[in-house]
Short mmCIF file of C-alpha atoms (C1' of nucleotides) in Angstrom, two decimals:
data_model
loop_
_atom_site.label_atom_id
_atom_site.label_comp_id
_atom_site.label_asym_id
_atom_site.label_seq_id
_atom_site.Cartn_x
_atom_site.Cartn_y
_atom_site.Cartn_z
CA UNK G 26 -13.58 41.12 10.09
CA UNK G 27 -11.43 38.24 10.60
CA UNK G 28 -10.96 35.69 13.23
CA UNK G 29 -7.61 33.90 14.08
CA UNK G 30 -7.26 30.22 14.71
CA UNK G 31 -4.30 30.00 16.88
CA UNK G 32 -5.42 27.98 19.74
CA UNK G 33 -2.86 25.33 20.77
CA UNK G 34 -5.50 22.64 20.05
CA UNK G 35 -6.24 23.83 16.80
CA UNK G 36 -2.56 23.44 15.59
CA UNK G 37 -2.34 20.30 17.38
CA UNK G 38 -5.43 18.65 15.81
CA UNK G 39 -4.48 20.14 12.55
CA UNK G 40 -1.00 18.33 12.38
CA UNK G 41 -2.95 15.23 13.50
CA UNK G 42 -5.48 15.46 10.96
CA UNK G 43 -2.59 15.77 8.29
CA UNK G 44 -0.91 12.69 9.61
CA UNK G 45 -4.22 10.73 9.66
CA UNK G 46 -4.56 11.75 5.98
CA UNK G 47 -1.03 10.24 5.50
CA UNK G 48 -1.89 7.10 7.10
CA UNK G 49 -5.15 6.38 5.10
CA UNK G 50 -3.46 6.93 1.93
CA UNK G 51 -0.44 5.01 2.81
CA UNK G 52 -2.96 2.20 4.08
CA UNK G 53 -4.04 2.45 0.39
CA UNK G 54 -0.87 1.55 -1.20
CA UNK G 55 0.06 5.48 -2.07
CA UNK G 56 2.78 7.23 -0.42
CA UNK G 57 2.27 8.83 3.15
CA UNK G 58 2.92 12.53 1.25
CA UNK G 59 -0.23 12.17 -1.07
CA UNK G 60 -2.58 12.22 1.97
CA UNK G 61 -0.72 14.52 3.90
CA UNK G 62 -0.78 17.07 1.33
CA UNK G 63 -4.49 16.43 0.37
CA UNK G 64 -5.51 16.95 3.90
CA UNK G 65 -3.68 20.12 4.40
CA UNK G 66 -5.26 21.40 1.38
CA UNK G 67 -8.89 20.21 2.27
CA UNK G 68 -8.19 21.93 5.88
CA UNK G 69 -7.07 25.22 3.96
CA UNK G 70 -10.15 27.02 2.13
CA UNK G 71 -7.77 29.30 0.12
CA UNK G 72 -5.44 27.93 -2.48
CA UNK G 73 -1.94 27.30 -1.40
CA UNK G 74 1.42 27.95 -3.44
CA UNK G 75 3.72 24.86 -3.71
CA UNK G 76 6.19 26.40 -1.56
CA UNK G 77 3.76 27.18 1.17
CA UNK G 78 2.83 23.46 1.00
CA UNK G 79 6.35 22.33 1.13
CA UNK G 80 7.03 24.77 4.21
CA UNK G 81 3.74 23.60 6.12
CA UNK G 82 4.85 19.91 5.66
CA UNK G 83 8.76 20.53 6.39
CA UNK G 84 9.67 18.89 3.27
CA UNK G 85 11.11 19.96 0.00
CA UNK G 86 9.92 21.40 -2.89
CA UNK G 87 10.84 18.74 -4.93
CA UNK G 88 8.80 16.46 -2.94
CA UNK G 89 5.86 18.61 -3.19
CA UNK G 90 5.98 19.22 -6.64
CA UNK G 91 6.20 15.07 -7.22
CA UNK G 92 3.01 14.80 -4.73
CA UNK G 93 0.80 17.70 -6.10
CA UNK G 94 1.15 16.36 -9.60
CA UNK G 95 0.06 12.70 -8.35
CA UNK G 96 -2.87 14.33 -6.73
CA UNK G 97 -3.49 16.31 -9.85
CA UNK G 98 -3.81 13.40 -11.85
CA UNK G 99 -5.97 11.71 -9.44
CA UNK G 100 -8.59 14.84 -9.52
CA UNK G 101 -7.78 15.07 -6.07
CA UNK G 102 -6.86 18.69 -6.25
CA UNK G 103 -6.96 21.31 -8.67
CA UNK G 104 -4.37 23.93 -10.05
CA UNK G 105 -5.88 27.19 -9.73
CA UNK G 106 -4.41 30.61 -11.00
CA UNK G 107 -4.31 33.66 -8.75
CA UNK G 108 -4.34 37.07 -10.81
CA UNK G 109 -0.83 38.73 -10.56
CA UNK G 110 1.18 35.84 -9.31
CA UNK G 111 3.23 33.45 -11.25
CA UNK G 112 3.08 30.66 -8.82
CA UNK G 113 0.84 27.63 -9.24
CA UNK G 114 -1.60 27.58 -6.61
CA UNK G 115 -3.43 24.38 -5.56
CA UNK G 116 -6.90 23.69 -3.63
CA UNK G 117 -8.65 20.58 -2.78
CA UNK G 118 -11.24 18.81 -4.71
CA UNK G 119 -14.25 18.91 -2.33
CA UNK G 120 -16.46 16.81 -3.99
CA UNK G 121 -15.35 13.24 -3.12
CA UNK G 122 -17.55 12.07 -5.88
CA UNK G 123 -15.44 13.56 -8.69
CA UNK G 124 -12.20 12.10 -7.02
CA UNK G 125 -13.44 8.57 -6.96
CA UNK G 126 -15.09 8.61 -10.46
CA UNK G 127 -12.72 10.49 -12.36
CA UNK G 128 -9.49 10.22 -10.37
CA UNK G 129 -9.58 6.77 -8.53
CA UNK G 130 -12.04 4.38 -10.52
CA UNK G 131 -9.90 4.18 -13.74
CA UNK G 132 -7.06 3.22 -12.20
CA UNK G 133 -8.66 0.55 -10.22
CA UNK G 134 -10.78 -0.60 -13.07
CA UNK G 135 -7.79 -0.94 -15.11
CA UNK G 136 -6.08 -3.39 -12.47
CA UNK G 137 -9.04 -5.15 -11.99
CA UNK G 138 -9.25 -5.88 -15.75
CA UNK G 139 -5.69 -6.74 -15.95
CA UNK G 140 -6.27 -9.41 -13.03
CA UNK G 141 -9.13 -10.55 -15.14
CA UNK G 142 -7.26 -11.14 -18.01
CA UNK G 143 -4.62 -13.10 -15.86
CA UNK G 144 -7.39 -15.50 -14.58
CA UNK G 145 -8.55 -16.02 -18.19
CA UNK G 146 -4.96 -16.65 -19.31
CA UNK G 147 -4.87 -19.43 -16.29
CA UNK G 148 -8.30 -21.09 -17.53
CA UNK G 149 -6.89 -21.47 -20.92
CA UNK G 150 -3.49 -22.93 -19.79
CA UNK G 151 -5.19 -25.19 -17.70
CA UNK G 152 -7.76 -26.20 -20.60
CA UNK G 153 -4.53 -26.62 -22.90
CA UNK G 154 -2.90 -29.00 -20.63
CA UNK G 155 -5.63 -31.44 -20.91
CA UNK G 156 -4.26 -32.51 -24.48
CA UNK G 157 -1.36 -33.61 -22.79
CA UNK G 158 -3.02 -35.59 -20.07
CA UNK G 159 -1.34 -38.87 -19.05
CA UNK G 160 1.76 -37.82 -20.79
CA UNK G 161 4.63 -39.80 -19.61
CA UNK G 162 5.68 -37.54 -16.27
CA UNK G 163 9.20 -36.71 -17.26
CA UNK G 164 9.67 -34.29 -14.21
CA UNK G 165 8.99 -36.51 -11.40
CA UNK G 166 8.61 -33.40 -9.15
CA UNK G 167 5.89 -32.05 -11.38
CA UNK G 168 2.62 -31.14 -9.67
CA UNK G 169 0.31 -34.19 -10.52
CA UNK G 170 -3.53 -33.56 -10.01
CA UNK G 171 -6.22 -35.93 -9.56
CA UNK G 172 -9.38 -35.30 -11.90
CA UNK G 173 -11.34 -34.17 -8.99
CA UNK G 174 -8.40 -31.69 -8.13
CA UNK G 175 -8.48 -30.44 -11.74
CA UNK G 176 -12.27 -29.91 -11.64
CA UNK G 177 -11.78 -27.96 -8.36
CA UNK G 178 -9.05 -25.69 -9.95
CA UNK G 179 -11.41 -25.02 -12.67
CA UNK G 180 -14.25 -24.04 -10.44
CA UNK G 181 -12.10 -21.74 -8.21
CA UNK G 182 -11.09 -20.22 -11.66
CA UNK G 183 -14.50 -19.73 -12.62
CA UNK G 184 -15.29 -18.31 -9.25
CA UNK G 185 -12.70 -15.90 -9.08
CA UNK G 186 -13.35 -14.66 -12.68
CA UNK G 187 -17.05 -14.28 -11.65
CA UNK G 188 -16.16 -12.10 -8.55
CA UNK G 189 -13.92 -9.75 -10.68
CA UNK G 190 -16.92 -9.37 -13.01
CA UNK G 191 -19.21 -8.41 -10.54
CA UNK G 192 -16.94 -6.06 -8.75
CA UNK G 193 -16.36 -4.50 -12.20
CA UNK G 194 -19.89 -4.06 -12.90
CA UNK G 195 -20.58 -2.48 -9.51
CA UNK G 196 -17.58 -0.10 -9.78
CA UNK G 197 -18.99 0.91 -13.40
CA UNK G 198 -22.50 1.51 -12.16
CA UNK G 199 -23.44 5.22 -11.60
CA UNK G 200 -25.08 3.96 -8.24
CA UNK G 201 -21.84 3.83 -6.52
CA UNK G 202 -20.43 7.40 -7.76
CA UNK G 203 -23.78 9.05 -7.04
CA UNK G 204 -23.64 7.55 -3.52
CA UNK G 205 -20.40 9.43 -2.56
CA UNK X 19 -6.14 -42.08 -12.83
CA UNK X 20 -4.20 -38.53 -12.71
CA UNK X 21 -3.46 -36.44 -15.27
CA UNK X 22 -0.21 -34.06 -15.37
CA UNK X 23 -0.18 -30.45 -15.57
CA UNK X 24 3.13 -29.98 -17.02
CA UNK X 25 3.03 -27.85 -20.24
CA UNK X 26 5.33 -25.03 -20.18
CA UNK X 27 2.28 -22.85 -20.77
CA UNK X 28 0.92 -23.92 -17.39
CA UNK X 29 3.85 -23.29 -15.39
CA UNK X 30 4.39 -20.13 -16.95
CA UNK X 31 0.92 -18.75 -16.30
CA UNK X 32 1.12 -20.21 -12.86
CA UNK X 33 3.88 -17.88 -11.91
CA UNK X 34 2.37 -15.05 -13.85
CA UNK X 35 -0.77 -15.72 -11.63
CA UNK X 36 0.91 -15.75 -8.58
CA UNK X 37 2.94 -12.67 -9.44
CA UNK X 38 -0.41 -10.86 -10.48
CA UNK X 39 -1.87 -11.62 -6.77
CA UNK X 40 1.55 -10.07 -4.95
CA UNK X 41 0.73 -7.09 -7.10
CA UNK X 42 -2.96 -6.95 -6.10
CA UNK X 43 -2.18 -7.27 -2.40
CA UNK X 44 0.77 -4.74 -2.80
CA UNK X 45 -1.32 -2.32 -4.29
CA UNK X 46 -3.56 -2.32 -1.29
CA UNK X 47 -0.94 -1.79 1.14
CA UNK X 48 -0.21 -5.33 1.96
CA UNK X 49 3.04 -7.04 1.05
CA UNK X 50 3.72 -8.75 -2.07
CA UNK X 51 4.19 -12.03 -0.41
CA UNK X 52 0.77 -12.01 0.88
CA UNK X 53 -0.95 -11.95 -2.41
CA UNK X 54 1.79 -14.15 -3.80
CA UNK X 55 1.23 -17.13 -1.16
CA UNK X 56 -2.63 -16.73 -1.45
CA UNK X 57 -2.42 -17.24 -5.31
CA UNK X 58 -0.37 -20.17 -4.69
CA UNK X 59 -2.81 -21.67 -2.22
CA UNK X 60 -5.78 -20.94 -4.37
CA UNK X 61 -4.19 -22.64 -7.58
CA UNK X 62 -3.64 -25.49 -5.23
CA UNK X 63 -6.30 -27.77 -4.45
CA UNK X 64 -4.78 -29.80 -1.83
CA UNK X 65 -3.31 -28.37 1.30
CA UNK X 66 0.54 -27.25 1.27
CA UNK X 67 2.89 -27.73 4.16
CA UNK X 68 5.03 -24.28 5.19
CA UNK X 69 8.16 -25.67 3.56
CA UNK X 70 6.38 -26.63 0.14
CA UNK X 71 4.94 -22.90 0.13
CA UNK X 72 8.48 -21.42 0.85
CA UNK X 73 10.13 -23.79 -1.77
CA UNK X 74 7.54 -23.03 -4.49
CA UNK X 75 8.04 -19.20 -4.16
CA UNK X 76 11.95 -19.59 -3.20
CA UNK X 77 11.65 -17.59 -0.15
CA UNK X 78 12.84 -18.56 3.39
CA UNK X 79 10.34 -20.45 5.58
CA UNK X 80 10.73 -17.60 7.85
CA UNK X 81 9.31 -15.43 5.53
CA UNK X 82 6.47 -17.86 4.70
CA UNK X 83 5.64 -18.58 8.19
CA UNK X 84 5.14 -14.72 9.04
CA UNK X 85 2.94 -14.32 5.85
CA UNK X 86 0.97 -17.43 6.50
CA UNK X 87 -0.11 -16.09 10.04
CA UNK X 88 -1.25 -12.85 8.41
CA UNK X 89 -3.33 -14.57 5.78
CA UNK X 90 -4.76 -16.62 8.71
CA UNK X 91 -5.79 -13.53 10.76
CA UNK X 92 -6.99 -12.27 7.55
CA UNK X 93 -9.45 -15.75 7.09
CA UNK X 94 -7.94 -15.72 3.71
CA UNK X 95 -6.38 -19.29 4.45
CA UNK X 96 -7.15 -22.04 6.76
CA UNK X 97 -4.80 -24.46 8.75
CA UNK X 98 -5.91 -27.75 8.31
CA UNK X 99 -4.67 -31.05 10.12
CA UNK X 100 -3.41 -33.88 7.99
CA UNK X 101 -3.60 -37.20 9.76
CA UNK X 102 0.02 -38.72 10.20
CA UNK X 103 1.86 -35.40 9.36
CA UNK X 104 3.33 -33.48 12.32
CA UNK X 105 3.46 -30.48 9.70
CA UNK X 106 0.87 -27.61 9.59
CA UNK X 107 -0.65 -27.62 6.21
CA UNK X 108 -2.55 -24.67 4.49
CA UNK X 109 -5.10 -24.29 2.09
CA UNK X 110 -7.04 -21.28 0.68
CA UNK X 111 -10.27 -20.02 1.75
CA UNK X 112 -12.29 -20.17 -1.60
CA UNK X 113 -15.26 -18.30 -0.16
CA UNK X 114 -14.28 -14.64 -0.90
CA UNK X 115 -17.41 -13.70 1.17
CA UNK X 116 -15.69 -14.88 4.26
CA UNK X 117 -12.70 -13.28 3.36
CA UNK X 118 -13.95 -10.03 3.20
CA UNK X 119 -16.57 -10.22 6.00
CA UNK X 120 -14.31 -11.62 8.77
CA UNK X 121 -10.86 -11.23 7.27
CA UNK X 122 -10.88 -7.70 5.71
CA UNK X 123 -13.79 -5.70 6.78
CA UNK X 124 -13.27 -5.53 10.82
CA UNK X 125 -9.56 -3.81 10.21
CA UNK X 126 -11.08 -1.40 7.37
CA UNK X 127 -13.81 -0.26 9.70
CA UNK X 128 -11.42 0.27 12.51
CA UNK X 129 -9.39 2.62 10.55
CA UNK X 130 -12.47 4.33 9.30
CA UNK X 131 -13.71 4.84 12.62
CA UNK X 132 -10.36 6.07 13.75
CA UNK X 133 -10.34 8.75 10.68
CA UNK X 134 -13.99 9.61 11.64
CA UNK X 135 -12.75 10.47 15.43
CA UNK X 136 -9.99 12.77 13.72
CA UNK X 137 -12.61 14.42 11.78
CA UNK X 138 -14.47 14.89 14.76
CA UNK X 139 -11.47 16.16 16.92
CA UNK X 140 -10.87 18.37 14.12
CA UNK X 141 -14.43 20.03 14.23
CA UNK X 142 -14.19 20.34 18.04
CA UNK X 143 -10.95 22.29 17.90
CA UNK X 144 -12.43 24.44 15.22
CA UNK X 145 -15.37 25.33 17.57
CA UNK X 146 -13.37 25.77 20.38
CA UNK X 147 -11.19 28.25 18.58
CA UNK X 148 -14.17 30.33 18.51
CA UNK X 149 -13.79 31.71 22.07
CA UNK X 150 -10.49 33.18 21.15
CA UNK X 151 -11.89 34.76 18.04
CA UNK X 152 -10.05 38.26 17.33
CA UNK X 153 -7.74 37.49 20.29
CA UNK X 154 -4.38 39.79 19.73
CA UNK X 155 -2.91 37.81 16.80
CA UNK X 156 0.41 37.28 18.80
CA UNK X 157 2.04 35.25 16.04
CA UNK X 158 1.97 37.00 12.85
CA UNK X 159 2.77 33.92 10.63
CA UNK X 160 -0.61 32.34 11.91
CA UNK X 161 -3.38 31.23 9.85
CA UNK X 162 -5.93 34.01 9.96
CA UNK X 163 -9.17 32.98 8.10
CA UNK X 164 -12.22 35.38 7.26
CA UNK X 165 -15.63 34.05 8.55
CA UNK X 166 -16.33 32.96 4.89
CA UNK X 167 -13.45 30.83 5.01
CA UNK X 168 -14.23 29.41 8.34
CA UNK X 169 -17.62 28.57 7.52
CA UNK X 170 -16.11 26.93 4.19
CA UNK X 171 -13.83 24.68 6.59
CA UNK X 172 -16.89 23.63 8.64
CA UNK X 173 -18.58 22.46 5.64
CA UNK X 174 -15.81 20.58 4.49
CA UNK X 175 -15.26 18.78 8.01
CA UNK X 176 -19.25 18.21 7.71
CA UNK X 177 -19.06 16.70 4.32
CA UNK X 178 -16.00 14.29 5.28
CA UNK X 179 -17.86 13.10 8.46
CA UNK X 180 -20.98 12.39 6.54
CA UNK X 181 -18.88 10.62 3.57
CA UNK X 182 -17.25 8.31 6.68
CA UNK X 183 -20.88 7.55 8.06
CA UNK X 184 -22.00 6.41 4.25
CA UNK X 185 -19.21 4.43 3.63
CA UNK X 186 -19.33 2.94 7.35
CA UNK X 187 -23.04 2.13 6.78
CA UNK X 188 -22.76 0.20 3.63
CA UNK X 189 -19.56 -1.72 4.77
CA UNK X 190 -21.87 -2.78 7.72
CA UNK X 191 -24.66 -3.45 5.74
CA UNK X 192 -25.21 -7.40 4.72
CA UNK X 193 -25.89 -6.53 0.92
CA UNK X 194 -22.28 -5.91 0.56
CA UNK X 195 -21.02 -9.19 2.09
CA UNK X 196 -23.82 -11.22 0.47
CA UNK X 197 -22.73 -9.61 -2.94
CA UNK X 198 -19.26 -11.01 -2.92
"C1'" DC O 20 15.95 -39.19 27.37
"C1'" DA O 21 18.49 -38.18 23.34
"C1'" DG O 22 17.51 -37.06 18.76
"C1'" DT O 23 14.93 -35.19 15.07
"C1'" DC O 24 11.96 -32.44 12.87
"C1'" DC O 25 8.93 -28.16 13.02
"C1'" DG O 26 7.75 -23.51 13.45
"C1'" DT O 27 8.86 -19.18 15.42
"C1'" DT O 28 11.80 -15.49 16.59
"C1'" DT O 29 15.11 -12.13 16.12
"C1'" DA O 30 19.33 -9.59 14.69
"C1'" DG O 31 21.09 -7.95 10.92
"C1'" DA O 32 21.82 -7.91 5.61
"C1'" DA O 33 19.60 -6.62 1.39
"C1'" DT O 34 16.78 -4.32 -0.92
"C1'" DT O 35 13.34 -1.24 -2.18
"C1'" DC O 36 11.18 3.02 -1.46
"C1'" DT O 37 11.40 8.08 -0.16
"C1'" DC O 38 13.35 12.51 0.33
"C1'" DT O 39 16.51 15.92 -0.77
"C1'" DA O 40 19.95 19.47 -2.54
"C1'" DA O 41 21.78 21.14 -6.65
"C1'" DA O 42 21.48 21.81 -11.23
"C1'" DC O 43 18.02 22.77 -15.19
"C1'" DG O 44 14.88 25.13 -18.40
"C1'" DC O 45 11.57 27.90 -18.73
"C1'" DT O 46 8.75 32.48 -18.41
"C1'" DG O 47 7.90 37.04 -17.46
"C1'" DG O 48 9.75 41.54 -16.11
"C1'" DC O 49 13.07 45.10 -16.48
"C1'" DG N 18 19.17 40.21 -23.71
"C1'" DC N 19 19.73 39.58 -18.95
"C1'" DC N 20 18.25 38.55 -14.32
"C1'" DA N 21 15.11 36.56 -11.18
"C1'" DG N 22 11.52 33.46 -9.42
"C1'" DC N 23 9.28 29.16 -10.27
"C1'" DG N 24 8.56 24.26 -10.99
"C1'" DT N 25 10.61 20.03 -12.57
"C1'" DT N 26 14.27 16.69 -13.08
"C1'" DT N 27 18.05 13.56 -11.43
"C1'" DA N 28 21.60 11.65 -8.87
"C1'" DG N 29 22.64 10.21 -4.63
"C1'" DA N 30 21.94 10.11 0.45
"C1'" DG N 31 19.02 8.34 3.64
"C1'" DA N 32 14.86 5.67 5.85
"C1'" DA N 33 12.03 1.99 5.92
"C1'" DT N 34 10.71 -2.16 4.71
"C1'" DT N 35 11.44 -6.99 3.77
"C1'" DC N 36 13.98 -11.21 3.62
"C1'" DT N 37 17.16 -14.09 5.46
"C1'" DA N 38 19.99 -17.35 8.51
"C1'" DA N 39 20.84 -18.89 12.80
"C1'" DA N 40 19.43 -19.96 17.20
"C1'" DC N 41 15.46 -21.31 20.02
"C1'" DG N 42 11.81 -24.17 22.04
"C1'" DG N 43 8.42 -27.29 22.12
"C1'" DA N 44 6.63 -32.01 20.48
"C1'" DC N 45 6.82 -36.24 18.72
"C1'" DT N 46 9.95 -40.98 18.20
"C1'" DG N 47 12.56 -44.63 18.98
#
DNA sequence: CAGTCCGTTTAGAATTCTCTAAACGCTGGC
DNA sequence: GCCAGCGTTTAGAGAATTCTAAACGGACTG
């Protein structure tokens, strides 16, 4: 016993849903295709082959292939094996906790750590320039800071570093991934 | 009494810091310029005029003007008035809590709400297609779902809606903005 | 009231990103 | 071993974004 889903509204909403998924990932700096493919698979309870994905979204298999790989790396979709079919099938990961924890977080935290390292290099550079204090200002257009301004700069850098620490800590906590 | 900051390392690190800021905002879907300008102002304790910003980053005043407006809309920088100078000066907002709460959150929550609305339209469409159940499947290539698959689809949609609710709730909570 | 100095707007250039078509390599079946 | 089907790679077309230069409008000044 099967039921057909072919009312106009369903088809329309499906397209809009897929597009909304694309916009979401685009706003996050990932491509539009990433969200579209995920949304499509999320709406499709059974696994889809690469070509079905490409056809559904009216894109080339090449595009679909690349996007599918990104999504798999993000743990957002799984490659599943269908007996008797040589093609690769894909299905959405429905546990968002897994996607966040295993797929998104590692990359985010790596970026965060790199930013924090940059802040610390900046602090070192600021401190090192201390020894050259009141050196003859050879370059007239160089930035010249008062003592208070340098103190303010140090304050800002410390504050930024502290923020990064707090964010990194909360992203690492199990509380968050349990929440999703 | 002033101290000069002109060691090679400081200049280098400053450029890298600015570039890192650009990469961060780019990864978040905002342009690179947004982060570069903010990073520059964050490293500069005194207010900068538009042209100084443009010159520092080697971009046109037009670009700087547009970016500066975006940043002001995000509450990430403030326009300040310098007595005796007709130009507009800008300084970084150093309280990240303000930036998140007043600048970023409203936009994020609006996007979230729009996504949630799309999910709900999808649920309605799915439910509405019920009445057409077992309609003669005029289009042979239409998706046909078993009863279990439709149940799974409903489960997924409810799950996605629930996730959006939870995220929206935590973003709205004062706990978060107090944390930053 | 003319001249200058700002910031903004806008049309178009330039760059970057994205997608595609075609060729390729691999695997399994005959 | 050869053919067919599948996914991937890649060079280049195409599209979208980003940046700029130039013109504009408003505001202060002499």
